[in-house]
Amino acid sequence: MTYQDILIENGDVVLDAGRNPVLIQDRAVIAQDIKHAIIESGLAVSLIAERSRSKRRDISTQIELLVEEDVRLVPGTVRLEEPTPGIIWVFATTRDFGTLELEVSHG
């Protein structure tokens, strides 16, 4: 185990049955960090709110570049999909823990 963190869902710490924080490791930590970076950047909200196709592509590129900044990922492996408005899927390959997929939803 290289990375460890407390699991956060919907802005709250997740507790186990004994009321202790649930811990996550490695790939899950990277995914959680990326998800929070996207949400905190405000880009997810901008993407959802934007109607212009060209501006949406620009915002998607900004999100990709933000995710690419994470040194724990293999450069050039980040891919975004938006299957429905308000849902963004991020796919990437980590340097040490295989593939990563995470959902960012806002709105």
mmCIF file of C-alpha atoms in Angstrom:
data_model
loop_
_atom_site.group_PDB
_atom_site.id
_atom_site.type_symbol
_atom_site.label_atom_id
_atom_site.label_comp_id
_atom_site.label_asym_id
_atom_site.label_seq_id
_atom_site.Cartn_x
_atom_site.Cartn_y
_atom_site.Cartn_z
ATOM 1 C CA MET A 1 0.000 0.000 0.000
ATOM 2 C CA THR A 2 1.377 3.357 -1.081
ATOM 3 C CA TYR A 3 -1.544 5.760 -0.571
ATOM 4 C CA GLN A 4 -4.211 5.772 2.111
ATOM 5 C CA ASP A 5 -7.007 8.225 2.857
ATOM 6 C CA ILE A 6 -10.430 8.514 4.440
ATOM 7 C CA LEU A 7 -13.367 7.779 2.121
ATOM 8 C CA ILE A 8 -15.468 10.856 1.367
ATOM 9 C CA GLU A 9 -18.887 10.573 -0.278
ATOM 10 C CA ASN A 10 -21.192 13.515 -0.939
ATOM 11 C CA GLY A 11 -18.867 15.739 1.059
ATOM 12 C CA ASP A 12 -19.056 13.590 4.210
ATOM 13 C CA VAL A 13 -16.685 11.108 5.828
ATOM 14 C CA VAL A 14 -18.006 7.555 5.427
ATOM 15 C CA LEU A 15 -18.137 5.624 8.699
ATOM 16 C CA ASP A 16 -18.173 1.872 9.226
ATOM 17 C CA ALA A 17 -20.509 0.001 11.601
ATOM 18 C CA GLY A 18 -18.255 0.904 14.542
ATOM 19 C CA ARG A 19 -18.476 4.609 13.604
ATOM 20 C CA ASN A 20 -14.838 4.683 12.455
ATOM 21 C CA PRO A 21 -13.809 6.340 9.200
ATOM 22 C CA VAL A 22 -13.606 3.952 6.256
ATOM 23 C CA LEU A 23 -10.109 3.909 4.783
ATOM 24 C CA ILE A 24 -9.302 3.576 1.095
ATOM 25 C CA GLN A 25 -5.999 2.706 -0.541
ATOM 26 C CA ASP A 26 -3.956 3.282 -3.666
ATOM 27 C CA ARG A 27 -6.143 3.417 -6.827
ATOM 28 C CA ALA A 28 -9.234 4.463 -4.845
ATOM 29 C CA VAL A 29 -7.270 7.331 -3.267
ATOM 30 C CA ILE A 30 -6.127 8.532 -6.697
ATOM 31 C CA ALA A 31 -9.692 8.361 -8.041
ATOM 32 C CA GLN A 32 -11.056 10.270 -5.052
ATOM 33 C CA ASP A 33 -8.362 12.957 -5.376
ATOM 34 C CA ILE A 34 -9.093 13.405 -9.089
ATOM 35 C CA LYS A 35 -12.835 13.581 -8.503
ATOM 36 C CA HIS A 36 -12.402 16.237 -5.821
ATOM 37 C CA ALA A 37 -9.990 18.232 -8.013
ATOM 38 C CA ILE A 38 -12.551 18.308 -10.846
ATOM 39 C CA ILE A 39 -15.400 19.319 -8.543
ATOM 40 C CA GLU A 40 -13.347 21.948 -6.712
ATOM 41 C CA SER A 41 -12.140 23.457 -10.006
ATOM 42 C CA GLY A 42 -15.731 24.300 -10.940
ATOM 43 C CA LEU A 43 -15.191 22.798 -14.403
ATOM 44 C CA ALA A 44 -17.848 20.110 -13.936
ATOM 45 C CA VAL A 45 -20.499 22.752 -13.251
ATOM 46 C CA SER A 46 -19.272 24.832 -16.201
ATOM 47 C CA LEU A 47 -19.502 21.830 -18.501
ATOM 48 C CA ILE A 48 -23.037 21.032 -17.427
ATOM 49 C CA ALA A 49 -24.162 24.652 -17.729
ATOM 50 C CA GLU A 50 -22.597 25.284 -21.154
ATOM 51 C CA ARG A 51 -24.756 24.843 -24.262
ATOM 52 C CA SER A 52 -22.223 25.749 -26.946
ATOM 53 C CA ARG A 53 -20.685 22.611 -28.421
ATOM 54 C CA SER A 54 -17.278 24.262 -29.002
ATOM 55 C CA LYS A 55 -17.162 25.704 -25.486
ATOM 56 C CA ARG A 56 -18.125 22.306 -24.058
ATOM 57 C CA ARG A 57 -15.181 20.735 -25.931
ATOM 58 C CA ASP A 58 -12.919 23.442 -24.499
ATOM 59 C CA ILE A 59 -14.109 22.731 -20.943
ATOM 60 C CA SER A 60 -13.663 18.981 -21.484
ATOM 61 C CA THR A 61 -10.102 19.649 -22.606
ATOM 62 C CA GLN A 62 -9.517 21.746 -19.485
ATOM 63 C CA ILE A 63 -10.763 18.847 -17.336
ATOM 64 C CA GLU A 64 -8.476 16.419 -19.184
ATOM 65 C CA LEU A 65 -5.491 18.728 -18.653
ATOM 66 C CA LEU A 66 -6.353 19.066 -14.961
ATOM 67 C CA VAL A 67 -6.480 15.286 -14.569
ATOM 68 C CA GLU A 68 -3.266 14.866 -16.591
ATOM 69 C CA GLU A 69 -1.451 16.978 -13.971
ATOM 70 C CA ASP A 70 -1.675 14.095 -11.503
ATOM 71 C CA VAL A 71 1.807 12.555 -11.517
ATOM 72 C CA ARG A 72 0.376 9.205 -10.391
ATOM 73 C CA LEU A 73 -1.176 8.735 -13.865
ATOM 74 C CA VAL A 74 0.457 7.614 -17.085
ATOM 75 C CA PRO A 75 0.591 10.699 -19.343
ATOM 76 C CA GLY A 76 -1.698 10.545 -22.353
ATOM 77 C CA THR A 77 -4.075 7.938 -20.926
ATOM 78 C CA VAL A 78 -6.802 10.268 -19.669
ATOM 79 C CA ARG A 79 -10.109 10.017 -21.514
ATOM 80 C CA LEU A 80 -13.458 11.639 -20.681
ATOM 81 C CA GLU A 81 -16.967 10.594 -21.609
ATOM 82 C CA GLU A 82 -20.235 12.336 -20.878
ATOM 83 C CA PRO A 83 -22.921 9.681 -21.442
ATOM 84 C CA THR A 84 -25.684 11.958 -20.160
ATOM 85 C CA PRO A 85 -25.726 15.622 -19.158
ATOM 86 C CA GLY A 86 -24.451 15.992 -15.609
ATOM 87 C CA ILE A 87 -22.430 12.755 -15.620
ATOM 88 C CA ILE A 88 -18.736 12.723 -16.529
ATOM 89 C CA TRP A 89 -16.754 9.493 -16.674
ATOM 90 C CA VAL A 90 -12.971 9.723 -16.363
ATOM 91 C CA PHE A 91 -10.778 6.866 -17.572
ATOM 92 C CA ALA A 92 -7.009 6.745 -17.075
ATOM 93 C CA THR A 93 -4.139 4.418 -16.310
ATOM 94 C CA THR A 94 -2.239 4.801 -13.064
ATOM 95 C CA ARG A 95 1.516 4.314 -12.968
ATOM 96 C CA ASP A 96 1.351 1.597 -10.300
ATOM 97 C CA PHE A 97 -2.226 0.387 -9.854
ATOM 98 C CA GLY A 98 -3.708 -0.320 -13.290
ATOM 99 C CA THR A 99 -6.707 1.301 -14.883
ATOM 100 C CA LEU A 100 -8.930 3.807 -13.210
ATOM 101 C CA GLU A 101 -12.514 4.782 -13.909
ATOM 102 C CA LEU A 102 -14.514 7.239 -11.906
ATOM 103 C CA GLU A 103 -17.782 9.100 -12.189
ATOM 104 C CA VAL A 104 -18.169 12.773 -11.472
ATOM 105 C CA SER A 105 -21.740 13.950 -11.216
ATOM 106 C CA HIS A 106 -22.904 17.399 -10.358
ATOM 107 C CA GLY A 107 -26.177 19.074 -10.922
#
